[in-house]
Short mmCIF file of C-alpha atoms in Angstrom, two decimals:
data_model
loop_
_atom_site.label_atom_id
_atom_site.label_comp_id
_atom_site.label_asym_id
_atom_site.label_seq_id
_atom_site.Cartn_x
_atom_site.Cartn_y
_atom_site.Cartn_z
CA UNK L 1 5.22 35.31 -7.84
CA UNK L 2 3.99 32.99 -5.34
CA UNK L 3 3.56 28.90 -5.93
CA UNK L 4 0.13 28.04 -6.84
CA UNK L 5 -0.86 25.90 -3.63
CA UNK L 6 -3.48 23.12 -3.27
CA UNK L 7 -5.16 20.74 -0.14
CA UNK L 8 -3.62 17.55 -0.19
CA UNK L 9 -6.24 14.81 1.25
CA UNK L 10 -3.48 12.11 2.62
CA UNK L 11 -4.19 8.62 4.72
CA UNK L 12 -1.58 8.49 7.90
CA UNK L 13 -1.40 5.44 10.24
CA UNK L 14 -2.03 6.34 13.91
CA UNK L 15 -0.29 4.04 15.08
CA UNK L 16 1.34 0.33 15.19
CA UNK L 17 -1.36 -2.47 14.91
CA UNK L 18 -1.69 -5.57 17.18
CA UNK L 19 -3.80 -7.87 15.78
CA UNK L 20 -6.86 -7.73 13.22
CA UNK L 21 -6.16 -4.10 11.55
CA UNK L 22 -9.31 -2.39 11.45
CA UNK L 23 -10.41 0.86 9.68
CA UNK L 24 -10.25 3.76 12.30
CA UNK L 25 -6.45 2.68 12.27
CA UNK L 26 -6.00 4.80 9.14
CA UNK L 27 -6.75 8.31 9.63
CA UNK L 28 -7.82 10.95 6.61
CA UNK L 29 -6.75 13.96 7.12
CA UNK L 30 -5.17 16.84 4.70
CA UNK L 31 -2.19 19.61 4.50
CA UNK L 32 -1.15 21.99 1.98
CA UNK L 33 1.07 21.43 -1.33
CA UNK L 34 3.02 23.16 -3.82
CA UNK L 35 2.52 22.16 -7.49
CA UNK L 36 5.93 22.81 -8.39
CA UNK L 37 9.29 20.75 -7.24
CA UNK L 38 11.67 22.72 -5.19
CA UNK L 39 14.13 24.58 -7.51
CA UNK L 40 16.92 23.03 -8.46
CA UNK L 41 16.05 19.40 -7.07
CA UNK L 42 15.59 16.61 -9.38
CA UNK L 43 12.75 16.00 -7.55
CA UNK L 44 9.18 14.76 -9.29
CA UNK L 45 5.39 15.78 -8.62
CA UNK L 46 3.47 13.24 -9.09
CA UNK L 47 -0.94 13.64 -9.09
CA UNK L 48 -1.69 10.43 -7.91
CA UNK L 49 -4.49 8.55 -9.71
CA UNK L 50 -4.53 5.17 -8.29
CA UNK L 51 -3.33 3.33 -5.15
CA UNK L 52 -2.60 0.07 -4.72
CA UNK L 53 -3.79 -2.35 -1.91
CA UNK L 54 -1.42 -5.40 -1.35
CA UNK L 55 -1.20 -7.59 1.88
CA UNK L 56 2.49 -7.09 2.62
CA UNK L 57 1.50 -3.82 3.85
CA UNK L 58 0.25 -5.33 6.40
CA UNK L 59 3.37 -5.88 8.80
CA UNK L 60 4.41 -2.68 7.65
CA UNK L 61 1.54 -1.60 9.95
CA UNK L 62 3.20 -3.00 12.88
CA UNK L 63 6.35 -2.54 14.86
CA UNK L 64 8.94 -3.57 14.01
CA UNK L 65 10.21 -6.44 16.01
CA UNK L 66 12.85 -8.07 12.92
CA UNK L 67 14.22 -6.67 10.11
CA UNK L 68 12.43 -7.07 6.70
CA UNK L 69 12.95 -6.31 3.07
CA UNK L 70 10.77 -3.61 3.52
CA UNK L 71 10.69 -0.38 6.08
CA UNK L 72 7.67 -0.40 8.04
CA UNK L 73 5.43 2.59 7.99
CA UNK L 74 5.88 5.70 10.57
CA UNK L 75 2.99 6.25 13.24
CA UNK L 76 1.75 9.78 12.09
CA UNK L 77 2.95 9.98 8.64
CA UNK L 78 1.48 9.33 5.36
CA UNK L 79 1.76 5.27 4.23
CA UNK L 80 3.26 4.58 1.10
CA UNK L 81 2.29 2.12 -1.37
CA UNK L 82 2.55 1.28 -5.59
CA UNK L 83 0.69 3.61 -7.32
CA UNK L 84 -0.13 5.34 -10.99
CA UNK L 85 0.49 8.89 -10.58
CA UNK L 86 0.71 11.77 -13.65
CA UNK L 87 3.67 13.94 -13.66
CA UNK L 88 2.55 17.80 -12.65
CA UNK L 89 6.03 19.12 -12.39
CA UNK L 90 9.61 17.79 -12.74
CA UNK L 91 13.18 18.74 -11.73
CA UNK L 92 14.93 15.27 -13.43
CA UNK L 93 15.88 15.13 -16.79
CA UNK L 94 14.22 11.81 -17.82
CA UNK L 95 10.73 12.86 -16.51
CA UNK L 96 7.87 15.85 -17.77
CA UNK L 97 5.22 17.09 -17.04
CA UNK L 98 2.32 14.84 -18.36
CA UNK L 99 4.29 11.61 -18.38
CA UNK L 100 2.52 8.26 -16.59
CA UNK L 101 4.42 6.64 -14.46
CA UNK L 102 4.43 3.81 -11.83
CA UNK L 103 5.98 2.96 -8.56
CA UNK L 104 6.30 3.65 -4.69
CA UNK L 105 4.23 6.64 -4.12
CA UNK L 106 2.46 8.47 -1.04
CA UNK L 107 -0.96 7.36 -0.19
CA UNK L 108 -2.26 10.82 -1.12
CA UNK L 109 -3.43 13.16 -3.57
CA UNK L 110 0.02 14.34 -4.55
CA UNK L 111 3.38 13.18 -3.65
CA UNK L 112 6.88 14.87 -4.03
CA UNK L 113 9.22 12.15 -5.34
CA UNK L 114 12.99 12.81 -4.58
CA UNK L 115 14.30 9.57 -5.46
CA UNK L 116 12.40 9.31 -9.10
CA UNK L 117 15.10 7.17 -10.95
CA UNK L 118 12.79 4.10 -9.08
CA UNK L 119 9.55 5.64 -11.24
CA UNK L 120 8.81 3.50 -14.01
CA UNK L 121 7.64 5.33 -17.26
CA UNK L 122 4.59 4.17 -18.46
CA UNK L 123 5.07 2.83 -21.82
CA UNK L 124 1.93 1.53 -23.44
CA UNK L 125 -1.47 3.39 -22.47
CA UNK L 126 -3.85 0.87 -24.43
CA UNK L 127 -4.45 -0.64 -21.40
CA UNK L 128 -6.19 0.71 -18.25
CA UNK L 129 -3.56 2.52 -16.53
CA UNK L 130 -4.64 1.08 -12.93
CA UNK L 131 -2.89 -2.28 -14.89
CA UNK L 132 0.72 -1.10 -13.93
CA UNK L 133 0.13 -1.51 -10.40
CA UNK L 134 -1.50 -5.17 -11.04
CA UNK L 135 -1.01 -7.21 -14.08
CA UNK L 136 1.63 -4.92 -15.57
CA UNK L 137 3.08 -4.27 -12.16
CA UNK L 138 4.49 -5.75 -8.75
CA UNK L 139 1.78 -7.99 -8.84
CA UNK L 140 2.48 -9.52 -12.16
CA UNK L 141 5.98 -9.58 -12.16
CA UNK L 142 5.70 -11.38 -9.14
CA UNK L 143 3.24 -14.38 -10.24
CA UNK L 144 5.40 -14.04 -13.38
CA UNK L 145 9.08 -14.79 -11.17
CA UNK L 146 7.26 -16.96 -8.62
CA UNK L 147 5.97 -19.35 -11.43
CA UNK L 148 7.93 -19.28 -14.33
CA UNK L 149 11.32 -18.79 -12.73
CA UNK L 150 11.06 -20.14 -8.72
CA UNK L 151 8.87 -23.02 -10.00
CA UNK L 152 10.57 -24.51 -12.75
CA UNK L 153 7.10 -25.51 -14.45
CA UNK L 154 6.51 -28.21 -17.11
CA UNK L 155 3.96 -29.04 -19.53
CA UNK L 156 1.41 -31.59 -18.15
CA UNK L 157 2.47 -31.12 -14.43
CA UNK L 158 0.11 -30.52 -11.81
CA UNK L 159 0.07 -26.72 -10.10
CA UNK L 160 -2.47 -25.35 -7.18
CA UNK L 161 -2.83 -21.97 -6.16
CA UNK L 162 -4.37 -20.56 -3.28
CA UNK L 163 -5.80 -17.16 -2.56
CA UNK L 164 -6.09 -17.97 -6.24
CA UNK L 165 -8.79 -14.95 -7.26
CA UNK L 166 -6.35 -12.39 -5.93
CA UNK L 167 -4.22 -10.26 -7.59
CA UNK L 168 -1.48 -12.52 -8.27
CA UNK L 169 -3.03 -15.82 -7.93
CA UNK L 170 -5.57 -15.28 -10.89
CA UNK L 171 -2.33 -14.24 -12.85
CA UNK L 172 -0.12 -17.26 -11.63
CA UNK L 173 -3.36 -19.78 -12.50
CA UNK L 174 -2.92 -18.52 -16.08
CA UNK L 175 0.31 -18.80 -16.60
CA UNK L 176 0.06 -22.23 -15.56
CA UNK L 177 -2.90 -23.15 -18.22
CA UNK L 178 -0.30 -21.17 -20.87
CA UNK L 179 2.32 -23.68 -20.28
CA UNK L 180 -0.15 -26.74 -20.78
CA UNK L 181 -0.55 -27.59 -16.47
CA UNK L 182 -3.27 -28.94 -14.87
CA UNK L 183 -4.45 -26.13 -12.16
CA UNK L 184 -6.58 -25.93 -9.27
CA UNK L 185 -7.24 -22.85 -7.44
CA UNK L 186 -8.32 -21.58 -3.90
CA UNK L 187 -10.93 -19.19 -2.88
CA UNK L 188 -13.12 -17.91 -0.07
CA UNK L 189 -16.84 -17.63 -1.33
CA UNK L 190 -18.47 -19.54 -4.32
CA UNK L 191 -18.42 -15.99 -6.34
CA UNK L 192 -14.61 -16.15 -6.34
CA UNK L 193 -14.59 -20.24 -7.15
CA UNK L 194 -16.69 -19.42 -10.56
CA UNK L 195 -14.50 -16.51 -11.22
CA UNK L 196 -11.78 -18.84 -11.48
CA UNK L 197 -13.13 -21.26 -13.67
CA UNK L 198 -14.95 -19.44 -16.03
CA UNK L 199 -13.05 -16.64 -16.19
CA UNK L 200 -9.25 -17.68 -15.44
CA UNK L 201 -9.93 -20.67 -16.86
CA UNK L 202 -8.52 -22.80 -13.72
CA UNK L 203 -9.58 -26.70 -14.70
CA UNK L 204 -11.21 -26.99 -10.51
CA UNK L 205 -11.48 -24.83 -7.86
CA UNK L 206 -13.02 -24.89 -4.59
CA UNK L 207 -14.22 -23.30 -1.47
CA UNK L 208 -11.88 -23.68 1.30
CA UNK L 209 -14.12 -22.39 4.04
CA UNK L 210 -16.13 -24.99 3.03
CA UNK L 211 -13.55 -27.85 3.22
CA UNK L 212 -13.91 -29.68 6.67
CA UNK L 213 -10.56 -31.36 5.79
CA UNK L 214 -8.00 -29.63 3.46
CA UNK L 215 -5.90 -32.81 3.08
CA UNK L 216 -9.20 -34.71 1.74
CA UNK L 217 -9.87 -31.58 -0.45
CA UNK L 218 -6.67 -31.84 -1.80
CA UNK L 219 -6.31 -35.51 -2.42
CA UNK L 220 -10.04 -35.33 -4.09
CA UNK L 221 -8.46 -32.78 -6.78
CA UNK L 222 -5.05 -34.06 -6.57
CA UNK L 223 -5.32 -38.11 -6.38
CA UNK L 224 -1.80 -38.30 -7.83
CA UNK L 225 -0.16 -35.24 -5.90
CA UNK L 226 1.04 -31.45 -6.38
CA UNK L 227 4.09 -30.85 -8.73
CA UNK L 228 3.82 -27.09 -7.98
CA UNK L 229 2.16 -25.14 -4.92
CA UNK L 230 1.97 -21.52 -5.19
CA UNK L 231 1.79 -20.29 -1.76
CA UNK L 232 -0.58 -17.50 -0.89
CA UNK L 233 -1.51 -18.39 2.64
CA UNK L 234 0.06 -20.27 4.94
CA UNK L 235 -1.08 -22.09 8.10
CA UNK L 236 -3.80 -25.23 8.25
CA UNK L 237 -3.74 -25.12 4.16
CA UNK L 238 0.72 -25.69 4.14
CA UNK L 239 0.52 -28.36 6.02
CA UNK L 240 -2.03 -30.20 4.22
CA UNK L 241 -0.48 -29.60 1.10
CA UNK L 242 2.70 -30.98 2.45
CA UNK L 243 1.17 -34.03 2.88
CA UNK L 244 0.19 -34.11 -1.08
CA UNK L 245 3.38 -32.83 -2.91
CA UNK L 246 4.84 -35.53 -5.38
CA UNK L 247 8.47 -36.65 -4.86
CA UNK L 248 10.41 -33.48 -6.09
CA UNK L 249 7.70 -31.10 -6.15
CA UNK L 250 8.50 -27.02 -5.83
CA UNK L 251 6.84 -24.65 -3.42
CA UNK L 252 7.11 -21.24 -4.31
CA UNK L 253 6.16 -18.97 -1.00
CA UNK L 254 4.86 -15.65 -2.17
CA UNK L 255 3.06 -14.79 1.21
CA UNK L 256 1.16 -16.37 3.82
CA UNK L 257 -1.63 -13.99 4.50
CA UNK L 258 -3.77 -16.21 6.96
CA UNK L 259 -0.66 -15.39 9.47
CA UNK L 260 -0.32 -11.61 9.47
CA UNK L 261 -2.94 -10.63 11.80
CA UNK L 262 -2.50 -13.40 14.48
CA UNK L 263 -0.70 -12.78 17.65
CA UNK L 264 0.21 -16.31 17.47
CA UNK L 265 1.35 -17.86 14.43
CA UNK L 266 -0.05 -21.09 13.51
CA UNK L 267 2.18 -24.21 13.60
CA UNK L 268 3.39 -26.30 10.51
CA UNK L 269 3.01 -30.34 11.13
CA UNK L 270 4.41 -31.62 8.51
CA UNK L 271 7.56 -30.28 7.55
CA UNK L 272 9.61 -33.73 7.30
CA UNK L 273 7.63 -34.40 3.77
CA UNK L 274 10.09 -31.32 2.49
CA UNK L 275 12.67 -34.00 3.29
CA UNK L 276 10.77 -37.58 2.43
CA UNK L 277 9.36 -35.83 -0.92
CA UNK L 278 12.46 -34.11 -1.27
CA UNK L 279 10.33 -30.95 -2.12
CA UNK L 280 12.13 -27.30 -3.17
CA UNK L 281 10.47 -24.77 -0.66
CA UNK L 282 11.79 -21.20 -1.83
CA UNK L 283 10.44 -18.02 -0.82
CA UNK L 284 11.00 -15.00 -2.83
CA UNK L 285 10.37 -11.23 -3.26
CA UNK L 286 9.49 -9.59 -6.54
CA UNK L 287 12.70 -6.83 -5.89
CA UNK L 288 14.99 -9.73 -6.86
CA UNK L 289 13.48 -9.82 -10.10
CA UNK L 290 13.16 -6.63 -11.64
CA UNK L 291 15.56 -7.12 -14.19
CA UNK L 292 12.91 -9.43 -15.56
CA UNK L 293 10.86 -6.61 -16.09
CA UNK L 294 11.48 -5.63 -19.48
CA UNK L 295 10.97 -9.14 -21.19
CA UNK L 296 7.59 -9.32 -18.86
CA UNK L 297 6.40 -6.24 -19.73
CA UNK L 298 6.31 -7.02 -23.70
CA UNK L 299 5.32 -10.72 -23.25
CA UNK L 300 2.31 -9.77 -21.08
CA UNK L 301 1.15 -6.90 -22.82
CA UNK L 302 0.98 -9.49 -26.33
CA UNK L 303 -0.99 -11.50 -23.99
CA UNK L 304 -3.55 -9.46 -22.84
CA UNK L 305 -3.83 -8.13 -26.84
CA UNK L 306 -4.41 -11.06 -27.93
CA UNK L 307 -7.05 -11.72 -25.00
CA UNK L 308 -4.28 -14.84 -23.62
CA UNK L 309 -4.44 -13.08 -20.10
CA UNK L 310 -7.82 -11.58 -18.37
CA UNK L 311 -7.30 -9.82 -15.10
CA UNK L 312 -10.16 -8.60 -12.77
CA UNK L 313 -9.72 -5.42 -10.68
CA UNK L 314 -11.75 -4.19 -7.34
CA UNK L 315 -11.75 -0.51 -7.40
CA UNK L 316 -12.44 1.90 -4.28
CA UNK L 317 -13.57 5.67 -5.57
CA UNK L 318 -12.11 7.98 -3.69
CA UNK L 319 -9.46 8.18 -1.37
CA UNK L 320 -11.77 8.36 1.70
CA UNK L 321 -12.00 4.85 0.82
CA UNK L 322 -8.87 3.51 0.80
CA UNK L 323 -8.70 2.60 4.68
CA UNK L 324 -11.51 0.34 4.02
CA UNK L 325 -10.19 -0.97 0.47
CA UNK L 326 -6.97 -2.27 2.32
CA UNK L 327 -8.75 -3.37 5.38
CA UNK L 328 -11.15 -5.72 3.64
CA UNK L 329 -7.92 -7.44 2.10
CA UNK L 330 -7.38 -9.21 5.20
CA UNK L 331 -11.41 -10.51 5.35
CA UNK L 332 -11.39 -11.12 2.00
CA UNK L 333 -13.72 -8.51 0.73
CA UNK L 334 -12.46 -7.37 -2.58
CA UNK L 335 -13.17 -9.83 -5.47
CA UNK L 336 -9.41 -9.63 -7.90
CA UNK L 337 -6.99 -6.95 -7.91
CA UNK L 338 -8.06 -4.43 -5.26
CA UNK L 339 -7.50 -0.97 -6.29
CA UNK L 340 -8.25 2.55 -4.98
CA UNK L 341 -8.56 5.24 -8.06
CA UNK L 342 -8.36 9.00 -6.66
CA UNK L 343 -8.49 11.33 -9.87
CA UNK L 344 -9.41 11.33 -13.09
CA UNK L 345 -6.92 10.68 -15.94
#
């Protein structure tokens, strides 16, 4: 009897980006797929349901010129991405069909997993599965590592965040306010700066594209200095927060997203204040902190039960959309956690 066969709508990159990435460089097109797993593999068929967008997938757009924690993606193949997926058929032992799960998947409507032992079973559904690949993912985990473990925070210290409406910035903000810190957060329109104060519950926040001078922003909300930055962007706003870290202060460098599309990278000033201020300036990568997982997982999921933690998603329908979801990243489009959902639960 032959294997039941479906179209498989799927999002390929043409090929390597230079500069601003723009829609057309993501191409929709579709093959054909068997809903069962080869026989005898320990393969896993996953439905996907939703896609995440993050901005690290940016340089995976482009050639590869170093080498980086992460592959990039292959011009004429499918690009891969975290994503909530249902199990339609399964070779492995620990996975069947039905089962949630989260991870690395295909951006497409189904994906053959032959590595599944790096699926993560989706444990509680009382929350909005398109959490696992935000709050209750990579996301969280990493504003969860970046500020509670890179940081070294204290009660009553004095923590900034920029791109702070995003999908881990909102997150890190909270934390902060959790621990008893005075925050200030980041944003690009005035819709985003309200989100975070009266939703996120930032104590200021501000415009930056309206800031004429970032060090003068900073001092205004800062008048006795950063203890913590939480590093989102890069460029123009690092060095003028170098200039306003306290003696001792930590810089945790999550990404840098003002320098991905830019031929030329902007310059950093004022790097001797990591040496006057004696300032800790670590960058770090949410793989090195997996084992974390577990202990996040139930501490964040009491949170957002008890309504502690709030998180705000952007969600594309359809995956005809997803080029655009993951382009507008880099303008700033999406408003919180941008997500792409592609079926039905």
């Amino acid at each position: 009897m032959s294997t039941e066969k479906v179209k498989n709508k799927r999002i390929t990159l043409k090929d390597y980006v230079t500069g601003y990435p723009k829609e057309e460089d993501l191409l929709l097109g579709s093959s054909d797929v068997e809903l069962k797993v080869p026989t005898g593999s320990n393969a896993v068929l996953l439905k996907n349901l939703y896609l995440s967008c993050d901005p690290y997938m940016r340089a995976k757009m482009s050639k590869p010129l170093v080498k980086s924690y992460t592959d990039a993606f292959t011009p004429g193949s499918v690009i891969t991405g975290y994503g909530v997926g249902k199990v339609v058929d399964s070779g492995h032992p620990n996975f069947q069909a039905g089962d949630f799960v989260w991870g690395i998947t295909g951006w497409e409507e189904y994906t053959l997993i032959k590595a599944p032992e790096f699926l993560v079973k989706i444990k509680y559904t009382d929350v909005p599965l398109s959490y696992y690949i935000g709050i209750l993912g990579m996301p969280g985990l990493t504003a969860y590592a970046g500020f509670n473990v890179i940081s070294s925070p204290k009660k009553g210290e004095t923590v900034y965040v920029s791109a702070a409406s995003g999908a881990v910035g909102q997150l890190v903000g909270q934390f902060a306010k959790l621990m008893g810190c005075y925050v200030v957060g980041s944003a690009g329109s005035q819709e985003k700066v309200d989100l975070l104060k009266s939703k996120f519950g930032f104590d200021e926040a501000f415009n930056y594209k309206e800031e004429h001078d970032l060090n003068a922003a900073l001092k205004r909300y800062f008048p006795d200095g950063i203890d913590i930055y939480f590093e989102n962007v890069g460029g123009p706003m690092l060095d003028a927060v170098l200039l306003n870290m306290r003696n001792h202060g930590r810089i945790a460098v999550c990404g840098m997203i003002s320098q991905y599309n830019l031929t030329e990278k902007d310059s950093v000033h004022n790097l001797f204040c990591i040496i006057s201020k004696r300032i800790r300036m670590e960058g770090f990568i949410e793989p090195d902190h997996k084992h974390l997982y577990p202990q996040f997982l139930e501490l964040v999921i009491q949170y957002i039960r008890e309504g502690k933690l709030v998180y705000v998603e952007d969600i594309a329908e359809g995956i005809e959309n997803a080029p655009a979801a993951l382009i507008g990243l880099f303008s700033g489009r999406n408003v919180g956690k941008q997500v792409v959902s592609i079926a039905r639960e």
